[in-house]
Amino acid sequence: MQILVLRSWPSMPRHKLINAEEVAKVYTPRLAGELDEVVVAVALDGDGYFRAEVEVGRNTGKGYGLEAATILRAMIKAGAEAFLIVMNNPSGKPLLSPDTQHLAEKLDAAGEAVGVLLADVVVIGARDSGWISLRAEGIVGAEAGED
C-alpha cells in the first residue's frame, strides 16, 4: 500500500527551490489549472533543497482561515529550516492582495522568531499567465541556504 501511495505523488526535483523562477517551473503546471485558490507550504532544508510539501489552505468560497502558527507547526513538523509559500490565483493574473501581503509579513516575522525562515511567497496566475515573487517585491527577505 505504501508503494502505491508513493507512486501516486509527482516526484519533486532535487534542486534548490529558493529561486522564484524554479519554484514557478515546478508549481505552475500543478496550480495554474486549479479552480480553487490553493496555498502550499514547502519545507526546505538549510541549503534550500525540497524537504516536504503541505497543502495548508484551499479557498472554496468561504476563505482560508490561515494562521501563521498553523503553517509554522506544519513546517517544524516537516523538519524545515526554511520554507516557501506557493499560492495560485485561479481568476487570472497573479496579484498581490492586501491579505496575501499581510499573511506574508506575519509569516516572515513569526518564522524569524522561531528560526524557520520564510524564503519567499510565490503567487501563480491562472492558465500560465505568469507569477510574482513577494521576495522580489521586497515584502519578504529571508533566503534559505545563505552562509
CSV table of N, CA and C in Angstrom, one decimal:
chain,number,residue,atom,x,y,z
A,1,MET,N,0.8,-1.2,0.0
A,1,MET,CA,0.0,0.0,0.0
A,1,MET,C,0.9,1.3,0.0
A,2,GLN,N,1.9,1.3,0.8
A,2,GLN,CA,2.8,2.4,0.9
A,2,GLN,C,3.5,2.7,-0.5
A,3,ILE,N,3.8,1.7,-1.2
A,3,ILE,CA,4.4,1.8,-2.5
A,3,ILE,C,3.5,2.5,-3.5
A,4,LEU,N,2.2,2.1,-3.4
A,4,LEU,CA,1.2,2.7,-4.3
A,4,LEU,C,1.0,4.1,-4.0
A,5,VAL,N,0.9,4.5,-2.8
A,5,VAL,CA,0.8,5.9,-2.4
A,5,VAL,C,2.0,6.7,-2.8
A,6,LEU,N,3.2,6.2,-2.6
A,6,LEU,CA,4.4,6.9,-3.0
A,6,LEU,C,4.4,7.2,-4.5
A,7,ARG,N,3.9,6.2,-5.3
A,7,ARG,CA,4.0,6.3,-6.7
A,7,ARG,C,2.9,7.3,-7.2
A,8,SER,N,1.9,7.6,-6.4
A,8,SER,CA,0.8,8.5,-6.9
A,8,SER,C,1.2,10.0,-6.8
A,9,TRP,N,2.2,10.3,-6.0
A,9,TRP,CA,2.7,11.7,-5.9
A,9,TRP,C,3.7,12.0,-7.0
A,10,PRO,N,3.6,13.2,-7.6
A,10,PRO,CA,4.7,13.5,-8.5
A,10,PRO,C,6.0,13.7,-7.8
A,11,SER,N,7.1,13.2,-8.4
A,11,SER,CA,8.4,13.4,-7.8
A,11,SER,C,8.9,14.8,-7.9
A,12,MET,N,9.5,15.2,-6.8
A,12,MET,CA,10.0,16.6,-6.7
A,12,MET,C,11.5,16.6,-7.2
A,13,PRO,N,11.9,17.7,-7.9
A,13,PRO,CA,13.2,17.7,-8.3
A,13,PRO,C,14.2,17.9,-7.2
A,14,ARG,N,15.4,17.4,-7.3
A,14,ARG,CA,16.4,17.5,-6.3
A,14,ARG,C,17.3,18.7,-6.6
A,15,HIS,N,16.7,19.9,-6.6
A,15,HIS,CA,17.5,21.1,-6.7
A,15,HIS,C,16.9,22.2,-5.8
A,16,LYS,N,17.6,23.2,-5.7
A,16,LYS,CA,17.2,24.3,-4.8
A,16,LYS,C,15.9,25.0,-5.3
A,17,LEU,N,15.0,25.2,-4.4
A,17,LEU,CA,13.8,25.9,-4.8
A,17,LEU,C,13.7,27.3,-4.2
A,18,ILE,N,14.8,27.9,-3.9
A,18,ILE,CA,14.7,29.2,-3.3
A,18,ILE,C,14.6,30.3,-4.4
A,19,ASN,N,14.9,29.9,-5.6
A,19,ASN,CA,14.8,30.9,-6.7
A,19,ASN,C,13.3,30.8,-7.2
A,20,ALA,N,12.7,32.0,-7.2
A,20,ALA,CA,11.3,32.1,-7.6
A,20,ALA,C,11.0,31.5,-9.0
A,21,GLU,N,11.9,31.6,-9.9
A,21,GLU,CA,11.7,31.1,-11.2
A,21,GLU,C,11.7,29.5,-11.2
A,22,GLU,N,12.5,28.9,-10.4
A,22,GLU,CA,12.5,27.5,-10.2
A,22,GLU,C,11.2,27.0,-9.5
A,23,VAL,N,10.8,27.8,-8.6
A,23,VAL,CA,9.5,27.5,-7.9
A,23,VAL,C,8.4,27.5,-8.9
A,24,ALA,N,8.3,28.5,-9.7
A,24,ALA,CA,7.3,28.7,-10.7
A,24,ALA,C,7.3,27.6,-11.7
A,25,LYS,N,8.5,27.1,-12.1
A,25,LYS,CA,8.6,26.0,-13.1
A,25,LYS,C,8.0,24.7,-12.5
A,26,VAL,N,8.2,24.5,-11.2
A,26,VAL,CA,7.6,23.3,-10.6
A,26,VAL,C,6.1,23.4,-10.3
A,27,TYR,N,5.7,24.6,-9.8
A,27,TYR,CA,4.3,24.7,-9.3
A,27,TYR,C,3.3,25.3,-10.4
A,28,THR,N,3.8,25.9,-11.4
A,28,THR,CA,2.8,26.4,-12.4
A,28,THR,C,2.0,25.3,-13.0
A,29,PRO,N,2.6,24.2,-13.5
A,29,PRO,CA,1.8,23.1,-14.1
A,29,PRO,C,0.9,22.5,-13.1
A,30,ARG,N,1.2,22.6,-11.8
A,30,ARG,CA,0.4,21.9,-10.8
A,30,ARG,C,-0.8,22.8,-10.3
A,31,LEU,N,-0.6,24.2,-10.3
A,31,LEU,CA,-1.6,25.0,-9.7
A,31,LEU,C,-2.3,25.9,-10.7
A,32,ALA,N,-1.7,26.2,-11.8
A,32,ALA,CA,-2.3,27.1,-12.8
A,32,ALA,C,-3.7,26.7,-13.3
A,33,GLY,N,-4.0,25.4,-13.2
A,33,GLY,CA,-5.3,24.9,-13.7
A,33,GLY,C,-6.3,24.7,-12.6
A,34,GLU,N,-5.9,24.9,-11.3
A,34,GLU,CA,-6.8,24.7,-10.2
A,34,GLU,C,-8.0,25.7,-10.2
A,35,LEU,N,-9.2,25.2,-9.9
A,35,LEU,CA,-10.3,26.1,-9.9
A,35,LEU,C,-10.5,26.8,-8.6
A,36,ASP,N,-9.9,26.2,-7.5
A,36,ASP,CA,-10.0,26.9,-6.2
A,36,ASP,C,-8.6,27.5,-5.9
A,37,GLU,N,-8.6,28.5,-5.0
A,37,GLU,CA,-7.3,29.0,-4.5
A,37,GLU,C,-6.7,28.0,-3.6
A,38,VAL,N,-5.4,27.7,-3.9
A,38,VAL,CA,-4.7,26.7,-3.1
A,38,VAL,C,-3.5,27.3,-2.5
A,39,VAL,N,-3.2,27.0,-1.3
A,39,VAL,CA,-1.9,27.5,-0.6
A,39,VAL,C,-1.1,26.3,-0.2
A,40,VAL,N,0.1,26.2,-0.7
A,40,VAL,CA,1.0,25.1,-0.4
A,40,VAL,C,2.2,25.7,0.4
A,41,ALA,N,2.6,25.0,1.5
A,41,ALA,CA,3.8,25.4,2.2
A,41,ALA,C,4.8,24.3,1.8
A,42,VAL,N,6.0,24.8,1.4
A,42,VAL,CA,7.1,23.9,1.0
A,42,VAL,C,8.2,24.0,2.0
A,43,ALA,N,8.5,22.9,2.7
A,43,ALA,CA,9.6,22.9,3.7
A,43,ALA,C,10.9,22.7,2.9
A,44,LEU,N,11.9,23.4,3.3
A,44,LEU,CA,13.3,23.4,2.7
A,44,LEU,C,14.3,23.0,3.8
A,45,ASP,N,15.4,22.4,3.4
A,45,ASP,CA,16.5,22.2,4.3
A,45,ASP,C,17.3,23.4,4.4
A,46,GLY,N,18.4,23.4,5.1
A,46,GLY,CA,19.2,24.6,5.3
A,46,GLY,C,19.9,25.1,4.0
A,47,ASP,N,20.0,24.2,3.0
A,47,ASP,CA,20.6,24.6,1.7
A,47,ASP,C,19.6,24.9,0.7
A,48,GLY,N,18.3,24.9,1.1
A,48,GLY,CA,17.3,25.3,0.1
A,48,GLY,C,16.7,24.2,-0.7
A,49,TYR,N,17.0,23.0,-0.4
A,49,TYR,CA,16.5,21.8,-1.1
A,49,TYR,C,15.2,21.4,-0.6
A,50,PHE,N,14.3,20.9,-1.4
A,50,PHE,CA,13.0,20.4,-1.1
A,50,PHE,C,13.0,19.4,0.0
A,51,ARG,N,12.2,19.5,1.0
A,51,ARG,CA,12.1,18.5,2.1
A,51,ARG,C,10.7,17.9,2.2
A,52,ALA,N,9.7,18.7,2.1
A,52,ALA,CA,8.3,18.3,2.2
A,52,ALA,C,7.4,19.4,1.6
A,53,GLU,N,6.1,19.0,1.3
A,53,GLU,CA,5.1,19.9,0.8
A,53,GLU,C,3.8,19.6,1.6
A,54,VAL,N,3.2,20.7,2.0
A,54,VAL,CA,1.9,20.5,2.8
A,54,VAL,C,0.9,21.5,2.2
A,55,GLU,N,-0.3,21.0,1.8
A,55,GLU,CA,-1.3,22.0,1.4
A,55,GLU,C,-1.9,22.5,2.7
A,56,VAL,N,-1.8,23.8,2.9
A,56,VAL,CA,-2.2,24.4,4.2
A,56,VAL,C,-3.5,25.2,4.0
A,57,GLY,N,-4.0,25.4,2.8
A,57,GLY,CA,-5.2,26.1,2.6
A,57,GLY,C,-5.8,25.9,1.3
A,58,ARG,N,-7.2,25.8,1.2
A,58,ARG,CA,-7.9,25.7,0.0
A,58,ARG,C,-9.1,26.6,0.1
A,59,ASN,N,-9.3,27.6,-0.7
A,59,ASN,CA,-10.4,28.5,-0.6
A,59,ASN,C,-11.5,28.1,-1.6
A,60,THR,N,-12.5,27.6,-1.1
A,60,THR,CA,-13.6,27.1,-2.0
A,60,THR,C,-14.8,28.1,-1.9
A,61,GLY,N,-14.5,29.3,-1.5
A,61,GLY,CA,-15.5,30.4,-1.4
A,61,GLY,C,-15.8,30.9,0.0
A,62,LYS,N,-15.3,30.2,1.0
A,62,LYS,CA,-15.5,30.6,2.4
A,62,LYS,C,-14.3,31.2,3.1
A,63,GLY,N,-13.2,31.4,2.3
A,63,GLY,CA,-12.0,31.9,2.9
A,63,GLY,C,-11.1,30.8,3.3
A,64,TYR,N,-9.8,31.2,3.7
A,64,TYR,CA,-8.8,30.2,4.1
A,64,TYR,C,-8.8,30.0,5.6
A,65,GLY,N,-8.9,31.0,6.3
A,65,GLY,CA,-8.7,30.9,7.8
A,65,GLY,C,-7.2,30.5,8.1
A,66,LEU,N,-6.3,31.0,7.3
A,66,LEU,CA,-4.9,30.7,7.6
A,66,LEU,C,-4.3,31.5,8.7
A,67,GLU,N,-3.6,30.8,9.5
A,67,GLU,CA,-2.8,31.4,10.7
A,67,GLU,C,-1.4,31.0,10.5
A,68,ALA,N,-0.5,32.0,10.9
A,68,ALA,CA,0.9,31.8,10.8
A,68,ALA,C,1.3,30.6,11.7
A,69,ALA,N,0.7,30.4,12.8
A,69,ALA,CA,1.1,29.3,13.7
A,69,ALA,C,0.8,28.0,13.1
A,70,THR,N,-0.3,27.9,12.4
A,70,THR,CA,-0.7,26.6,11.8
A,70,THR,C,0.3,26.2,10.8
A,71,ILE,N,0.7,27.2,9.9
A,71,ILE,CA,1.7,26.9,8.9
A,71,ILE,C,3.0,26.6,9.4
A,72,LEU,N,3.5,27.3,10.4
A,72,LEU,CA,4.8,27.1,11.0
A,72,LEU,C,4.8,25.7,11.8
A,73,ARG,N,3.7,25.3,12.4
A,73,ARG,CA,3.7,24.0,13.0
A,73,ARG,C,4.0,22.9,12.0
A,74,ALA,N,3.3,23.0,10.8
A,74,ALA,CA,3.5,22.0,9.8
A,74,ALA,C,4.9,22.0,9.3
A,75,MET,N,5.5,23.2,9.2
A,75,MET,CA,6.9,23.3,8.7
A,75,MET,C,7.9,22.7,9.7
A,76,ILE,N,7.7,23.0,11.0
A,76,ILE,CA,8.6,22.5,12.0
A,76,ILE,C,8.4,21.0,12.1
A,77,LYS,N,7.2,20.5,11.9
A,77,LYS,CA,7.0,19.0,11.9
A,77,LYS,C,7.7,18.3,10.8
A,78,ALA,N,7.8,19.0,9.6
A,78,ALA,CA,8.5,18.5,8.4
A,78,ALA,C,10.0,18.7,8.6
A,79,GLY,N,10.5,19.3,9.6
A,79,GLY,CA,11.9,19.4,9.8
A,79,GLY,C,12.5,20.6,8.9
A,80,ALA,N,11.7,21.6,8.6
A,80,ALA,CA,12.2,22.7,7.8
A,80,ALA,C,13.1,23.6,8.5
A,81,GLU,N,14.1,24.0,7.8
A,81,GLU,CA,15.0,25.1,8.3
A,81,GLU,C,14.6,26.4,7.6
A,82,ALA,N,13.9,26.3,6.5
A,82,ALA,CA,13.3,27.5,5.8
A,82,ALA,C,12.1,26.9,5.0
A,83,PHE,N,11.2,27.8,4.6
A,83,PHE,CA,10.0,27.4,3.8
A,83,PHE,C,9.6,28.4,2.8
A,84,LEU,N,8.8,27.9,1.9
A,84,LEU,CA,8.2,28.8,0.8
A,84,LEU,C,6.7,28.7,1.0
A,85,ILE,N,6.0,29.7,0.6
A,85,ILE,CA,4.5,29.6,0.4
A,85,ILE,C,4.3,29.8,-1.1
A,86,VAL,N,3.5,28.8,-1.7
A,86,VAL,CA,3.1,28.9,-3.1
A,86,VAL,C,1.6,28.9,-3.1
A,87,MET,N,1.0,29.9,-3.8
A,87,MET,CA,-0.4,30.0,-3.9
A,87,MET,C,-0.8,30.4,-5.3
A,88,ASN,N,-2.0,30.1,-5.7
A,88,ASN,CA,-2.4,30.4,-7.0
A,88,ASN,C,-3.6,31.5,-7.0
A,89,ASN,N,-3.8,32.1,-8.1
A,89,ASN,CA,-4.9,33.0,-8.4
A,89,ASN,C,-5.7,32.4,-9.5
A,90,PRO,N,-6.7,31.6,-9.3
A,90,PRO,CA,-7.4,30.9,-10.4
A,90,PRO,C,-8.2,31.8,-11.3
A,91,SER,N,-8.4,33.1,-10.9
A,91,SER,CA,-9.2,34.0,-11.7
A,91,SER,C,-8.4,34.8,-12.7
A,92,GLY,N,-7.1,34.6,-12.8
A,92,GLY,CA,-6.3,35.3,-13.8
A,92,GLY,C,-4.9,35.6,-13.4
A,93,LYS,N,-4.5,36.8,-13.6
A,93,LYS,CA,-3.1,37.2,-13.4
A,93,LYS,C,-2.7,37.1,-11.9
A,94,PRO,N,-1.4,36.8,-11.6
A,94,PRO,CA,-1.0,36.8,-10.2
A,94,PRO,C,-1.0,38.2,-9.6
A,95,LEU,N,-1.8,38.3,-8.6
A,95,LEU,CA,-1.9,39.7,-8.0
A,95,LEU,C,-1.5,39.6,-6.5
A,96,LEU,N,-1.0,40.7,-6.1
A,96,LEU,CA,-0.6,40.9,-4.7
A,96,LEU,C,-1.8,41.5,-3.9
A,97,SER,N,-2.6,40.7,-3.2
A,97,SER,CA,-3.7,41.2,-2.5
A,97,SER,C,-3.2,41.7,-1.1
A,98,PRO,N,-3.9,42.6,-0.5
A,98,PRO,CA,-3.6,43.0,0.9
A,98,PRO,C,-3.5,41.8,1.9
A,99,ASP,N,-4.4,40.9,1.7
A,99,ASP,CA,-4.5,39.7,2.6
A,99,ASP,C,-3.2,38.9,2.4
A,100,THR,N,-2.8,38.7,1.2
A,100,THR,CA,-1.5,37.9,0.9
A,100,THR,C,-0.3,38.6,1.5
A,101,GLN,N,-0.3,39.9,1.3
A,101,GLN,CA,0.8,40.7,1.8
A,101,GLN,C,0.9,40.6,3.4
A,102,HIS,N,-0.3,40.7,4.0
A,102,HIS,CA,-0.4,40.7,5.4
A,102,HIS,C,0.1,39.3,5.9
A,103,LEU,N,-0.4,38.2,5.3
A,103,LEU,CA,0.0,36.9,5.7
A,103,LEU,C,1.5,36.7,5.5
A,104,ALA,N,2.0,37.2,4.4
A,104,ALA,CA,3.5,37.1,4.2
A,104,ALA,C,4.3,37.8,5.3
A,105,GLU,N,3.9,39.0,5.6
A,105,GLU,CA,4.6,39.7,6.7
A,105,GLU,C,4.5,39.0,8.0
A,106,LYS,N,3.3,38.5,8.4
A,106,LYS,CA,3.2,37.7,9.6
A,106,LYS,C,4.1,36.5,9.6
A,107,LEU,N,4.1,35.7,8.5
A,107,LEU,CA,4.9,34.5,8.4
A,107,LEU,C,6.4,34.9,8.5
A,108,ASP,N,6.8,36.0,7.8
A,108,ASP,CA,8.2,36.4,7.9
A,108,ASP,C,8.6,36.6,9.3
A,109,ALA,N,7.8,37.4,10.0
A,109,ALA,CA,8.2,37.7,11.4
A,109,ALA,C,8.1,36.5,12.3
A,110,ALA,N,7.1,35.7,12.2
A,110,ALA,CA,6.9,34.5,13.0
A,110,ALA,C,8.0,33.5,12.7
A,111,GLY,N,8.3,33.3,11.5
A,111,GLY,CA,9.4,32.4,11.1
A,111,GLY,C,10.7,32.8,11.6
A,112,GLU,N,11.0,34.0,11.6
A,112,GLU,CA,12.3,34.5,12.1
A,112,GLU,C,12.4,34.3,13.6
A,113,ALA,N,11.2,34.5,14.3
A,113,ALA,CA,11.2,34.3,15.7
A,113,ALA,C,11.5,32.9,16.2
A,114,VAL,N,11.0,31.9,15.4
A,114,VAL,CA,11.2,30.5,15.8
A,114,VAL,C,12.4,29.9,15.0
A,115,GLY,N,13.1,30.6,14.1
A,115,GLY,CA,14.2,30.1,13.4
A,115,GLY,C,13.9,29.2,12.2
A,116,VAL,N,12.7,29.4,11.6
A,116,VAL,CA,12.4,28.7,10.4
A,116,VAL,C,12.0,29.9,9.4
A,117,LEU,N,13.0,30.2,8.6
A,117,LEU,CA,12.9,31.4,7.8
A,117,LEU,C,12.0,31.3,6.5
A,118,LEU,N,11.2,32.3,6.3
A,118,LEU,CA,10.4,32.3,5.1
A,118,LEU,C,11.3,32.8,3.9
A,119,ALA,N,11.5,31.9,3.0
A,119,ALA,CA,12.3,32.2,1.8
A,119,ALA,C,11.6,33.0,0.8
A,120,ASP,N,10.3,32.8,0.5
A,120,ASP,CA,9.6,33.5,-0.5
A,120,ASP,C,8.1,33.1,-0.4
A,121,VAL,N,7.3,34.0,-1.0
A,121,VAL,CA,5.9,33.7,-1.3
A,121,VAL,C,5.7,33.9,-2.8
A,122,VAL,N,5.3,32.9,-3.5
A,122,VAL,CA,5.2,32.9,-4.9
A,122,VAL,C,3.7,32.8,-5.3
A,123,VAL,N,3.1,33.7,-6.0
A,123,VAL,CA,1.8,33.6,-6.5
A,123,VAL,C,1.7,33.3,-7.9
A,124,ILE,N,1.1,32.2,-8.3
A,124,ILE,CA,1.0,31.7,-9.6
A,124,ILE,C,-0.4,32.1,-10.2
A,125,GLY,N,-0.3,32.6,-11.4
A,125,GLY,CA,-1.5,33.1,-12.1
A,125,GLY,C,-2.2,31.9,-12.8
A,126,ALA,N,-3.4,32.1,-13.2
A,126,ALA,CA,-4.2,31.0,-13.9
A,126,ALA,C,-3.7,30.9,-15.3
A,127,ARG,N,-3.9,29.7,-15.9
A,127,ARG,CA,-3.6,29.4,-17.3
A,127,ARG,C,-2.3,30.0,-17.8
A,128,ASP,N,-1.2,29.8,-17.1
A,128,ASP,CA,0.1,30.3,-17.5
A,128,ASP,C,0.2,31.8,-17.7
A,129,SER,N,-0.5,32.5,-16.9
A,129,SER,CA,-0.5,34.0,-17.0
A,129,SER,C,0.7,34.6,-16.2
A,130,GLY,N,1.6,33.8,-15.7
A,130,GLY,CA,2.8,34.3,-15.0
A,130,GLY,C,2.7,34.1,-13.5
A,131,TRP,N,3.7,34.7,-12.8
A,131,TRP,CA,3.8,34.6,-11.4
A,131,TRP,C,4.5,35.8,-10.8
A,132,ILE,N,4.3,36.0,-9.5
A,132,ILE,CA,5.1,37.1,-8.9
A,132,ILE,C,5.7,36.5,-7.6
A,133,SER,N,6.8,37.1,-7.2
A,133,SER,CA,7.5,36.7,-6.0
A,133,SER,C,7.5,37.9,-5.0
A,134,LEU,N,7.0,37.6,-3.8
A,134,LEU,CA,7.0,38.7,-2.8
A,134,LEU,C,8.4,39.1,-2.3
A,135,ARG,N,9.3,38.1,-2.5
A,135,ARG,CA,10.7,38.5,-2.2
A,135,ARG,C,11.2,39.5,-3.2
A,136,ALA,N,10.9,39.3,-4.4
A,136,ALA,CA,11.4,40.2,-5.5
A,136,ALA,C,10.7,41.6,-5.3
A,137,GLU,N,9.5,41.6,-4.7
A,137,GLU,CA,8.8,42.8,-4.5
A,137,GLU,C,9.2,43.5,-3.2
A,138,GLY,N,10.2,42.9,-2.4
A,138,GLY,CA,10.7,43.4,-1.2
A,138,GLY,C,9.8,43.3,0.0
A,139,ILE,N,8.9,42.4,0.0
A,139,ILE,CA,8.0,42.2,1.1
A,139,ILE,C,8.5,41.2,2.1
A,140,VAL,N,9.1,40.1,1.6
A,140,VAL,CA,9.8,39.1,2.5
A,140,VAL,C,11.3,39.1,2.1
A,141,GLY,N,12.2,38.7,3.0
A,141,GLY,CA,13.6,38.9,2.7
A,141,GLY,C,14.5,37.8,3.0
A,142,ALA,N,14.0,36.7,3.7
A,142,ALA,CA,14.9,35.6,4.1
A,142,ALA,C,15.3,34.8,2.9
A,143,GLU,N,16.5,34.2,2.9
A,143,GLU,CA,17.0,33.4,1.9
A,143,GLU,C,17.6,32.1,2.5
A,144,ALA,N,17.0,31.0,2.2
A,144,ALA,CA,17.5,29.7,2.7
A,144,ALA,C,18.8,29.4,2.1
A,145,GLY,N,19.7,28.8,2.8
A,145,GLY,CA,21.0,28.4,2.3
A,145,GLY,C,22.0,29.5,2.3
A,146,GLU,N,21.7,30.7,2.8
A,146,GLU,CA,22.7,31.7,2.8
A,146,GLU,C,23.8,31.4,3.9
A,147,ASP,N,25.0,31.7,3.6
A,147,ASP,CA,26.1,31.5,4.5
A,147,ASP,C,26.4,32.8,5.2
